[in-house]
Short mmCIF file of C-alpha atoms in Angstrom, two decimals:
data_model
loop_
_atom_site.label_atom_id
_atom_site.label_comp_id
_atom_site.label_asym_id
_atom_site.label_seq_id
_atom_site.Cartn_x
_atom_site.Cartn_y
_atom_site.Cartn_z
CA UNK A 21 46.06 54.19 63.40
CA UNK A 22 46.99 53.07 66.63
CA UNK A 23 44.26 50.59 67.05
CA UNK A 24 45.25 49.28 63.80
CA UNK A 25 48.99 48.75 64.53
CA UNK A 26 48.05 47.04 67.50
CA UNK A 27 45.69 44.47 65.79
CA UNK A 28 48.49 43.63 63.27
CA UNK A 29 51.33 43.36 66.22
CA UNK A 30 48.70 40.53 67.75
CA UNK A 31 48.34 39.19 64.52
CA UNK A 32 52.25 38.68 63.96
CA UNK A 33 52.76 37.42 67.42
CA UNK A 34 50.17 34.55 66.11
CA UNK A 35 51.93 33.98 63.36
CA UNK A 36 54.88 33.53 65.25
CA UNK A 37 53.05 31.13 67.38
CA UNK A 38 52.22 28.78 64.24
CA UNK A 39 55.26 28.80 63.27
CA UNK A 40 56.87 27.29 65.86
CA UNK A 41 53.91 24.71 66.19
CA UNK A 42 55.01 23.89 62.65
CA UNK A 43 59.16 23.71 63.57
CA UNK A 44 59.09 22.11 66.57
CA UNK A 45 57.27 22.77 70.21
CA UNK A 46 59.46 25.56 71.34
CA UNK A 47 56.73 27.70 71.93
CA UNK A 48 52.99 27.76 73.21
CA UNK A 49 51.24 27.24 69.49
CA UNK A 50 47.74 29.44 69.80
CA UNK A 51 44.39 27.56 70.16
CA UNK A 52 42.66 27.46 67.09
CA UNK A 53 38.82 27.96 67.61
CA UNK A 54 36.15 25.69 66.09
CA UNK A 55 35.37 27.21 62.77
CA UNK A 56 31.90 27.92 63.63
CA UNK A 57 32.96 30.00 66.35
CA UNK A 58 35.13 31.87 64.81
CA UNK A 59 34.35 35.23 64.23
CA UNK A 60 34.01 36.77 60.89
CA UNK A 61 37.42 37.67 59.25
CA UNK A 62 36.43 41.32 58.32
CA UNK A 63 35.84 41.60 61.87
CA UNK A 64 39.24 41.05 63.38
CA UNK A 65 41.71 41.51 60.35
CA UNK A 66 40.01 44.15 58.34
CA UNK A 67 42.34 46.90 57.07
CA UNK A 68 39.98 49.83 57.60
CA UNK A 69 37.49 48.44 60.11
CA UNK A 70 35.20 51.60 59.38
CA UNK A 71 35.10 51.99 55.75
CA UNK A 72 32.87 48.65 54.53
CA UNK A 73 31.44 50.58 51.31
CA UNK A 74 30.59 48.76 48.17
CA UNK A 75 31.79 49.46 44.67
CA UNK A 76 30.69 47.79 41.69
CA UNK A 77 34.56 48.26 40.28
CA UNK A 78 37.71 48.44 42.22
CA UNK A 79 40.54 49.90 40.60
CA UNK A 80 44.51 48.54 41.84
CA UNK A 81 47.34 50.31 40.70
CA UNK A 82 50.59 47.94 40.26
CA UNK A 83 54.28 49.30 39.61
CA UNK A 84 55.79 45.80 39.65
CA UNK A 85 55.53 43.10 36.37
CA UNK A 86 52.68 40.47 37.11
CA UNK A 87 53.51 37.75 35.12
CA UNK A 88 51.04 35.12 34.21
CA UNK A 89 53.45 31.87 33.77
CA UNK A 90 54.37 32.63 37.62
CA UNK A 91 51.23 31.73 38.83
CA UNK A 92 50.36 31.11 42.07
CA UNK A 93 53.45 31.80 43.34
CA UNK A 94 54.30 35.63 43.52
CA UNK A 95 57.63 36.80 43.11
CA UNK A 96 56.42 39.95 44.34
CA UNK A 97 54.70 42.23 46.01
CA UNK A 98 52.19 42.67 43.39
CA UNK A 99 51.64 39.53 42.23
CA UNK A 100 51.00 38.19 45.31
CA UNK A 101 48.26 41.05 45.61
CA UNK A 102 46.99 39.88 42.37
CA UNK A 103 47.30 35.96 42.59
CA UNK A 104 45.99 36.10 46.07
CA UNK A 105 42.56 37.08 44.44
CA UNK A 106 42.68 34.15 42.01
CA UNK A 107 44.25 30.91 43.43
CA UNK A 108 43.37 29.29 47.08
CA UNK A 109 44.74 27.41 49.32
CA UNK A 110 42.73 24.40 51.03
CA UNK A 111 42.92 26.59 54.64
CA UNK A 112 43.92 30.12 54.81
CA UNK A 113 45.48 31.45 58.55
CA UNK A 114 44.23 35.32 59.16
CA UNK A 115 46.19 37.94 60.83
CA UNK A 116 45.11 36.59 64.50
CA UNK A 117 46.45 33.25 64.08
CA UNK A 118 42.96 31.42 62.97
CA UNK A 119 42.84 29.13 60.56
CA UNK A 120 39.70 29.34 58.13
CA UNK A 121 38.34 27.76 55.27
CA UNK A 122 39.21 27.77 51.46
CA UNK A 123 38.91 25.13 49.42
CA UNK A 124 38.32 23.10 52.12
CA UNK A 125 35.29 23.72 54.30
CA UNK A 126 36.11 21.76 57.17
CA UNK A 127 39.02 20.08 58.55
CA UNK A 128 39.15 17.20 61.17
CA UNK A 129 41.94 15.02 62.79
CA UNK A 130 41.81 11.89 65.20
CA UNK A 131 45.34 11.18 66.42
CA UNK A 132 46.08 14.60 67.74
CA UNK A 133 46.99 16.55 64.77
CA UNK A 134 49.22 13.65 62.78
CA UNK A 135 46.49 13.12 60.20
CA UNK A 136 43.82 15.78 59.06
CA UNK A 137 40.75 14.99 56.80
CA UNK A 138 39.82 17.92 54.65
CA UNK A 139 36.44 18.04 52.83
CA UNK A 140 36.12 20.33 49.67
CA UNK A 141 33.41 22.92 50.20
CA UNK A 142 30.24 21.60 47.73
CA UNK A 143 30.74 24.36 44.95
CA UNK A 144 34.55 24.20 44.41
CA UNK A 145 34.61 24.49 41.02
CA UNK A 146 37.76 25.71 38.79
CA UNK A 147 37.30 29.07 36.76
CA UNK A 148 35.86 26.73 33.76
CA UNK A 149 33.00 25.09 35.74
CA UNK A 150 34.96 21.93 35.87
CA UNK A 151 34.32 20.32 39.68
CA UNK A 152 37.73 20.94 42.33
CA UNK A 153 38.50 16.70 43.56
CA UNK A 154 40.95 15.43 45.57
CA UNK A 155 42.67 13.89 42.93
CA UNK A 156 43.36 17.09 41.21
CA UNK A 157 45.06 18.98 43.89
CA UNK A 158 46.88 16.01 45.14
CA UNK A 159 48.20 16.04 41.13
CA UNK A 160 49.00 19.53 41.26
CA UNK A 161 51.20 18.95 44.73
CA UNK A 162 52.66 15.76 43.75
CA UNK A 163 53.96 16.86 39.88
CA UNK A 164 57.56 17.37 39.52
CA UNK A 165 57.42 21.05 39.79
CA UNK A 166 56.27 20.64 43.02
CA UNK A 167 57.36 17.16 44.57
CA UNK A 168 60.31 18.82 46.68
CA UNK A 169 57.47 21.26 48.69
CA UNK A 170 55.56 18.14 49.95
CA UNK A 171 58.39 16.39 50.88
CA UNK A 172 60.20 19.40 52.50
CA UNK A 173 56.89 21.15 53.95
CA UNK A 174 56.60 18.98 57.10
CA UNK A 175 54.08 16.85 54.93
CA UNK A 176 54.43 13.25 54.75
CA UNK A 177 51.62 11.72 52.30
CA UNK A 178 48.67 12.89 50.86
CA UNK A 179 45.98 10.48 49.79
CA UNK A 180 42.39 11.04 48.21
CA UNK A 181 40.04 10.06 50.86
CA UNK A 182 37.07 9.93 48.23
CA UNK A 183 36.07 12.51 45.39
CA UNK A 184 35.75 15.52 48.38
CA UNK A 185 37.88 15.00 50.57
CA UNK A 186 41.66 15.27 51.08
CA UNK A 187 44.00 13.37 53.86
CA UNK A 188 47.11 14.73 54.97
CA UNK A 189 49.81 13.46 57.34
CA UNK A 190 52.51 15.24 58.79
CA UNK A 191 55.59 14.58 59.37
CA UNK A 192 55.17 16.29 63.06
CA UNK A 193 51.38 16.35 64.98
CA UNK A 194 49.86 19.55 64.38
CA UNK A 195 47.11 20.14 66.61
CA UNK A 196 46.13 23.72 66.08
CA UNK A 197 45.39 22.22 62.49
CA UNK A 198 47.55 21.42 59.23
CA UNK A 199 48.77 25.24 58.66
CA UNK A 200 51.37 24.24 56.16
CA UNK A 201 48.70 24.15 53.66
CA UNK A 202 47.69 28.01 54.12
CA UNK A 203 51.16 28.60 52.87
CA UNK A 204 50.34 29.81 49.18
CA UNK A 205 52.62 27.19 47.65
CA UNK A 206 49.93 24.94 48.25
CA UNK A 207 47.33 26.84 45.87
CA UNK A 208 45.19 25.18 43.94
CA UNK A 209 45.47 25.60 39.89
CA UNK A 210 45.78 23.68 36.99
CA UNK A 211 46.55 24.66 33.04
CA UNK A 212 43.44 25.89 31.72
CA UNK A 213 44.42 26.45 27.77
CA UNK A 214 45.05 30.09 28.17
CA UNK A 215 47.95 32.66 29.62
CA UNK A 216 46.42 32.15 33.04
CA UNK A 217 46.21 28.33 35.22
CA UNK A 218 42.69 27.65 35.92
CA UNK A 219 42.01 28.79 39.54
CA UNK A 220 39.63 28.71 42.31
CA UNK A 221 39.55 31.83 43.85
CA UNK A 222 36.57 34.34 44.38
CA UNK A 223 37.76 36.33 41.19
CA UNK A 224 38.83 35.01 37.67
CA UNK A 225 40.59 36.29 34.94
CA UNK A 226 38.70 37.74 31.81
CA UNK A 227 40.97 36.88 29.12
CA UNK A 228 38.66 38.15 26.76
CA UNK A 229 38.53 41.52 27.63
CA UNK A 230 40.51 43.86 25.52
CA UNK A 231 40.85 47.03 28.13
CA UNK A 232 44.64 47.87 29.08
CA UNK A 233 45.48 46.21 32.72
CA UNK A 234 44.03 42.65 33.84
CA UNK A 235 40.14 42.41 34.93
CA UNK A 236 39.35 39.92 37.43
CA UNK A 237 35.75 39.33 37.82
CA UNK A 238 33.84 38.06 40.71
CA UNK A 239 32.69 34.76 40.60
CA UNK A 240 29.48 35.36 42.91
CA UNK A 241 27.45 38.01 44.04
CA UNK A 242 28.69 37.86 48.04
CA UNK A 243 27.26 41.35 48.98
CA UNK A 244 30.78 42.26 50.31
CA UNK A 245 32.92 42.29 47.53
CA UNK A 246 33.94 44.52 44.49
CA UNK A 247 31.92 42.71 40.97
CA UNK A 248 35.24 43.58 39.40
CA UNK A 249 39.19 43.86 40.25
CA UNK A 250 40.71 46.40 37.56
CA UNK A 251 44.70 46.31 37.78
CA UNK A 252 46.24 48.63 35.86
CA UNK A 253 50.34 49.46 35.55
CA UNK A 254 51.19 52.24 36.59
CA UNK A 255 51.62 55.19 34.23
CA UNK A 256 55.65 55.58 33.69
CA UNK A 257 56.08 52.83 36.57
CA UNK A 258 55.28 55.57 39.02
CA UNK A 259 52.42 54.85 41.65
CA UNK A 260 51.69 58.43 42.09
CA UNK A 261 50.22 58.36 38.53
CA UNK A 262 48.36 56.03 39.33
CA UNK A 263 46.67 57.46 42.44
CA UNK A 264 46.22 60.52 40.12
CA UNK A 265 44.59 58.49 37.59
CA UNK A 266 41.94 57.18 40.77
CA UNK A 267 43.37 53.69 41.37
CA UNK A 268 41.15 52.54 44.92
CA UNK A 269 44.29 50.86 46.26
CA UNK A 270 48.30 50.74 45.88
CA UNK A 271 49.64 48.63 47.81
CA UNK A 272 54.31 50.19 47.85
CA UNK A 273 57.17 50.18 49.21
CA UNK A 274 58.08 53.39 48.18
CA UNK A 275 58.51 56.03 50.67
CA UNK A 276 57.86 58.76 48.22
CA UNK A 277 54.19 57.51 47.47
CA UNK A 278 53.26 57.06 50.64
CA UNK A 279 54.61 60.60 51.73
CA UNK A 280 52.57 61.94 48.42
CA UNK A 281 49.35 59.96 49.62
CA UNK A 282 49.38 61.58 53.31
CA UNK A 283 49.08 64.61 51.59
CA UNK A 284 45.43 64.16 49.48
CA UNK A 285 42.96 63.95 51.84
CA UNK A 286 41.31 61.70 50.18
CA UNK A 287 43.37 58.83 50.92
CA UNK A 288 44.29 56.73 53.69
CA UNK A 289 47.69 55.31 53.98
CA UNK A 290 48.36 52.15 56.87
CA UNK A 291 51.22 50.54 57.22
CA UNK A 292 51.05 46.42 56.98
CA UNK A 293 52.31 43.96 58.85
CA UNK A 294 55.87 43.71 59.30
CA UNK A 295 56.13 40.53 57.08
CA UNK A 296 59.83 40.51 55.33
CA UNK A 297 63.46 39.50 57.07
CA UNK A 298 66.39 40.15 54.77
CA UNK A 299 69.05 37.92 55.27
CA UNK A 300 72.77 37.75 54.02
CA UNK A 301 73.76 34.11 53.11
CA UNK A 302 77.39 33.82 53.78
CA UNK A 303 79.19 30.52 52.97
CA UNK A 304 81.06 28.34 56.24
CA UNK A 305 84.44 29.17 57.02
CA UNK A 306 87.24 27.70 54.62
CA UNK A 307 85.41 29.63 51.56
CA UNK A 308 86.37 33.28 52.52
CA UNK A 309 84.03 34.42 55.12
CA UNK A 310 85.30 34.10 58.88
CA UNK A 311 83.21 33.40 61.91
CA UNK A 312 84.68 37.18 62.82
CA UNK A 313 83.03 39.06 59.93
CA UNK A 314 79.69 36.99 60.71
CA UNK A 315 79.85 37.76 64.90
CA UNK A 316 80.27 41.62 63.51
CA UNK A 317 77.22 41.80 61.58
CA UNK A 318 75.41 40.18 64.62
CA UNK A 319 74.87 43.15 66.50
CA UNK A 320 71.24 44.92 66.66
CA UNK A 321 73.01 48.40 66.20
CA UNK A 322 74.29 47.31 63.06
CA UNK A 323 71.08 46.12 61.88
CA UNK A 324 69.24 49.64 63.31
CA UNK A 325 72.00 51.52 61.29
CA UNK A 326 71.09 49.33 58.13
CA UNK A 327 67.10 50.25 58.53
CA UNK A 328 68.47 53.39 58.42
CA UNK A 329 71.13 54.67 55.87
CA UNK A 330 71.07 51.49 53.33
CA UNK A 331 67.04 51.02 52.68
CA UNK A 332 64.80 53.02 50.76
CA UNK A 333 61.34 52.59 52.62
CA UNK A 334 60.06 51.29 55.65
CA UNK A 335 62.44 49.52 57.53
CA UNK A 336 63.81 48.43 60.64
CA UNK A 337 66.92 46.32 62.42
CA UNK A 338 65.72 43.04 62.22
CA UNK A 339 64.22 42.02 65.57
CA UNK A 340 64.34 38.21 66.76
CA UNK A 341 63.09 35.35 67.08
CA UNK A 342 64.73 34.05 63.75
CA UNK A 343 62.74 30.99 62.58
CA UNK A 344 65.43 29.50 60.65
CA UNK A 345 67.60 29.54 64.31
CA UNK A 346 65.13 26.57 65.44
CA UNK A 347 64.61 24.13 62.28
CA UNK A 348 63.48 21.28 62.63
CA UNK A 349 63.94 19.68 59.69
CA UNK A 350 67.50 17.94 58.26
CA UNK A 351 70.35 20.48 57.21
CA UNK A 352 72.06 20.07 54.06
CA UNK A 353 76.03 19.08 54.44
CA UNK A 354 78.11 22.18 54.48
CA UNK A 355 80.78 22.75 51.22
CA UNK A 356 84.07 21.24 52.42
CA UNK A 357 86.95 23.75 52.86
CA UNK A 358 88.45 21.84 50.53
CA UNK A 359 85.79 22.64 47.97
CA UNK A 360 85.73 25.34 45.12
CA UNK A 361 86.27 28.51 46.79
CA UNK A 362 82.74 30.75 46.15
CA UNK A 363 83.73 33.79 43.53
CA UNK A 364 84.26 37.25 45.55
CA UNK A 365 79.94 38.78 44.95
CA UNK A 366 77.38 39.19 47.31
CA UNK A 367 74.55 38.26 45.14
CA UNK A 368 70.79 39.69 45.44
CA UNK A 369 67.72 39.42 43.12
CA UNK A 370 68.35 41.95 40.35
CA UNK A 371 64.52 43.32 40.60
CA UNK A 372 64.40 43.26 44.35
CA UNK A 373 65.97 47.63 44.90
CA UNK A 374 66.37 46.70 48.93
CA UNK A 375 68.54 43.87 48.63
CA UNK A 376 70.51 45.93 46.33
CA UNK A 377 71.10 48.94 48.71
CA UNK A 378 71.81 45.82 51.38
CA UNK A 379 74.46 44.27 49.29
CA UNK A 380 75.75 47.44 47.73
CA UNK A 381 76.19 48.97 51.55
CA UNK A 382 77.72 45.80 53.06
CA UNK A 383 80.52 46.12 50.01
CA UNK A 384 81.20 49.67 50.74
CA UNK A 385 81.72 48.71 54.73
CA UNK A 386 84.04 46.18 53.39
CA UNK A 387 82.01 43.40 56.20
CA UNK A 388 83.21 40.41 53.70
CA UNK A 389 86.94 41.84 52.76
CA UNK A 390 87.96 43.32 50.45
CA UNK A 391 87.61 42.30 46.44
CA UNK A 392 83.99 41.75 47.08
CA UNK A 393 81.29 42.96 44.43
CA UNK A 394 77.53 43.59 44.34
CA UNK A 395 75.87 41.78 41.64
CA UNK A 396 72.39 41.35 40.82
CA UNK A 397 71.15 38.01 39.48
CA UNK A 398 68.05 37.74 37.23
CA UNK A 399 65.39 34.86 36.86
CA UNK A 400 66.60 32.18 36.69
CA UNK A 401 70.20 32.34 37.31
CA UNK A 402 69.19 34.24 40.75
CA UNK A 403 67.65 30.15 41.95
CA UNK A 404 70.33 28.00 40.34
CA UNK A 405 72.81 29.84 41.41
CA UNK A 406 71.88 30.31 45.07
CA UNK A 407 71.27 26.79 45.77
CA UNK A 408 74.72 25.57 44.14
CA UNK A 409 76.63 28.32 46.42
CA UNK A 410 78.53 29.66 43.74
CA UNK A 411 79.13 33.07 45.17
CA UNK A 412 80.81 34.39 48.32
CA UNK A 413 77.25 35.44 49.87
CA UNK A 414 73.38 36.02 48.69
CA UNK A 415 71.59 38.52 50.10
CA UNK A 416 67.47 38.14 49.85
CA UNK A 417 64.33 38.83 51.58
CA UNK A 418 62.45 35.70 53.02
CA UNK A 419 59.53 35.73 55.28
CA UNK A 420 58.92 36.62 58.67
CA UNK A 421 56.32 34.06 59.49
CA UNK A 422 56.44 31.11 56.88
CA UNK A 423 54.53 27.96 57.34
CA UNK A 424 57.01 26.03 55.43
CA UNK A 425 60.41 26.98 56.64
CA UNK A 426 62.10 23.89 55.34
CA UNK A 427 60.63 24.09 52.20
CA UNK A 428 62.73 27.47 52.02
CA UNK A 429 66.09 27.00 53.85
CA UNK A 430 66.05 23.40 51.13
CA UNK A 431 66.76 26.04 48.66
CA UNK A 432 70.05 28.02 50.03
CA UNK A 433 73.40 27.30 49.66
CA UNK A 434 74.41 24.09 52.01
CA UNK A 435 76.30 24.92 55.59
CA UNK A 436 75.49 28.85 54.70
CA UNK A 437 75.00 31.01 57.70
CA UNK A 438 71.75 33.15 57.86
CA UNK A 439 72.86 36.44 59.18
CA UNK A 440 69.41 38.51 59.57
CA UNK A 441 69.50 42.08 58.36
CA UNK A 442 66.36 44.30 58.53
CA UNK A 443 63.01 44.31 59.03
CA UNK A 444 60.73 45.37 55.94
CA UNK A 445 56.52 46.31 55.12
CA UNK A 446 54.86 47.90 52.76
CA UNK A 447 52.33 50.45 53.03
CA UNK A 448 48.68 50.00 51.69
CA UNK A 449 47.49 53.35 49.93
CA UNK A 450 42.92 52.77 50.38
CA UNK A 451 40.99 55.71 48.90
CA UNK A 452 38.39 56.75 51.34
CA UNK A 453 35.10 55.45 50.55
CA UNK A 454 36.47 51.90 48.63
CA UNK A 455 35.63 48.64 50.21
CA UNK A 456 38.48 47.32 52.63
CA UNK A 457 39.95 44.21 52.07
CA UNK A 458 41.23 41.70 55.05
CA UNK A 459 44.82 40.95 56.16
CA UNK A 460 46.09 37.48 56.32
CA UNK A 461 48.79 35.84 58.39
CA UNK A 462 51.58 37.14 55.78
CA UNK A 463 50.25 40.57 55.88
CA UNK A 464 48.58 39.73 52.06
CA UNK A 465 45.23 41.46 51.46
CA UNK A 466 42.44 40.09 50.23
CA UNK A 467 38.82 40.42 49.34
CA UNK A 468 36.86 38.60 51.59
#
């Protein structure tokens, strides 16, 4: 275990690394290797270096709703497990800071990292056989959905280059390589005539088969990976059940199961990556919050005695740097304290239980006044109404390491202050004797 820990704290100071190389040169940005030197992926980032069996069928037990229409972009800890498997990215960045191919199978640039030529690997193909072009996945980044991302991702233009290959420029030189597009918002899909986009990824969905769960089936014999992904809900929303019932992997942020699972020797539980901030959004002064309440929240004790009485799993006081305290991309204009006063809630993400023991112990401490409420928003009031500012504060989770930070501060209330909170992971529940998937730069698994 110790080993392991010390793999993943390299890998997040990495990540940490690319980051700022995609913010703004406040810090040394890694050296990315040529890609033929690299070495392999399992070998650095694996989650169990020593167990490298092969099943036929992997079983994955899920306690959160994976819902198709979200696709690629997770909402949660378990779809991004699942979708991760599906949908790719052109480059993908591993848990040492490397960037490695996807879609794309090489990447070149000639003015220093402005401009970056990507050329599709030969057999991209979507799930229906239909051949991956540039065209298509500048469509699917350009479409309405998804014209704010390219324009608020540090990306300037993309062109088609020819049928294979892809151009990019950035807004900002890049020379490590163009590590905005590991970020999964940048995954490659397209509607395919069923529940499910049409993806890329090493697995697709069997939308014929009738069994309860999803099956995900592997689109090549590799020699590493399982033939088949079975995900399966857990029985009574209870991950224990499904360890009982002999899911592989369970991937929680439950305390409880991961307590259970340290006592069946027959499973292995590791703690991932540190890869979630939560943050309280509170709006400027003038709208009810005061630069004192704000200073009093700032203070690593608080945050240590947050980890520790208010959250429900593993947690800690959030520890710096903060990428959102070095943007460097354009702030939106603050309300005006002249403005419609925000009403009296600190708002979180009604499925998301950690924000809610955040907002619900920041009430009872009275840190905003008093009057103030908890209330959880669902999909898709929680979006509209964070980015209009309607309410006194938001509390959410965002990422520790994102590759586009713009992209995700475009979308919170304008002039709010990002007070950071705690530190959260999950823990990854591997039966002994199941292949081990790989850790990315997010602290995602996947099956190499």
């Amino acid at each position: 275990m110790g080993p392991l820990r010390g793999r993943y704290l390299i890998g997040g100071m990495a990540a940490a690394g690319l980051l700022t190389a995609a913010c703004g040169p406040t810090h040394r940005a890694p050296v990315t290797a040529p890609v033929t030197a690299l070495p392999s992926a399992a070998d650095s980032c694996v989650l169990l270096p020593d167990q490298t069996s092969r099943v036929d069928t992997l079983r994955i037990g899920l306690d959160r709703p994976v819902t198709p229409a979200r696709a690629p972009l997770a909402t949660n800890g378990d779809e991004r497990l699942v979708f991760g498997q599906l949908y790719e990215t052109l480059l993908w960045v591993d848990c040492a800071g490397h960037l490695r191919p996807g879609l794309a199978a090489s990447w070149s640039s000639e003015d220093n990292g402005r401009s970056w030529s990507l050329t599709l690997r030969p057999d991209a193909r979507f799930w229906d056989g239909t051949p991956v072009t540039a065209a298509a996945i500048i469509g699917g980044w350009t479409a309405l959905d998804n014209s704010q991302l390219v324009r608020e991702a540090g990306v300037e233009s993309v062109t088609a280059l020819g049928d294979r290959t892809v151009g990019v420029t950035l807004t900002a030189p890049s020379p490590v390589g163009p590590l905005v597009l590991g970020d999964p918002r940048f995954a490659v899909s397209r509607l395919g005539g069923h529940a499910w986009p049409q993806g890329t990824g090493a697995y697709r969905v069997d939308s014929l088969s009738s069994a309860p769960g999803l099956i995900a089936r592997s689109l090549a014999d590799t020699g590493g990976e399982p033939r088949v992904l079975l995900f399966r809900p857990a029985p009574r929303g209870d991950a224990r059940e499904s360890l009982d019932a002999g899911a592989d992997l369970v991937v929680t942020d439950d305390p409880a199961v991961g307590d259970y699972a340290r006592s069946r020797p027959d499973l292995s539980v590791l703690p991932l990556p540190w890869d979630r901030t939560y943050v309280l959004l509170a709006q400027p002064p003038g709208s009810g919050t005061t630069p004192t309440s704000l200073q009093s929240m700032a203070d690593p004790a608080f945050h240590a005695a947050l980890a520790r009485d208010a959250v429900r799993g593993e947690a800690r006081g959030a520890e710096p740097p903060f990428w959102w305290d070095s943007l460097g991309c354009a702030s939106r204009a603050a309300r005006g304290a002249d403005g419609p006063h925000p009403a009296p809630y600190i708002a979180y993400p009604r499925g998301d239980r950690t924000a809610r023991e955040l907002a619900a112990r920041l009430v009872a401490l009275g840190t905003l006044g008093t009057g103030v409420t908890a209330m959880g928003l669902p999909e898709p009031e929680w979006s509209r109404d964070l980015a209009s500012g309607r309410y006194l504060a938001y509390v959410l989770a965002v990422p520790r390491h994102p590759l586009a930070p713009c992209f995700l501060a475009s979308a919170w209330p304008a002039g709010a202050s990002a007070v950071p909170l705690v530190d959260t992971r999950s823990l990854a529940i591997l039966r002994r004797g199941a292949p081990s998937p790989v850790v990315d730069w997010a602290g995602a698994l996947r099956f190499p």
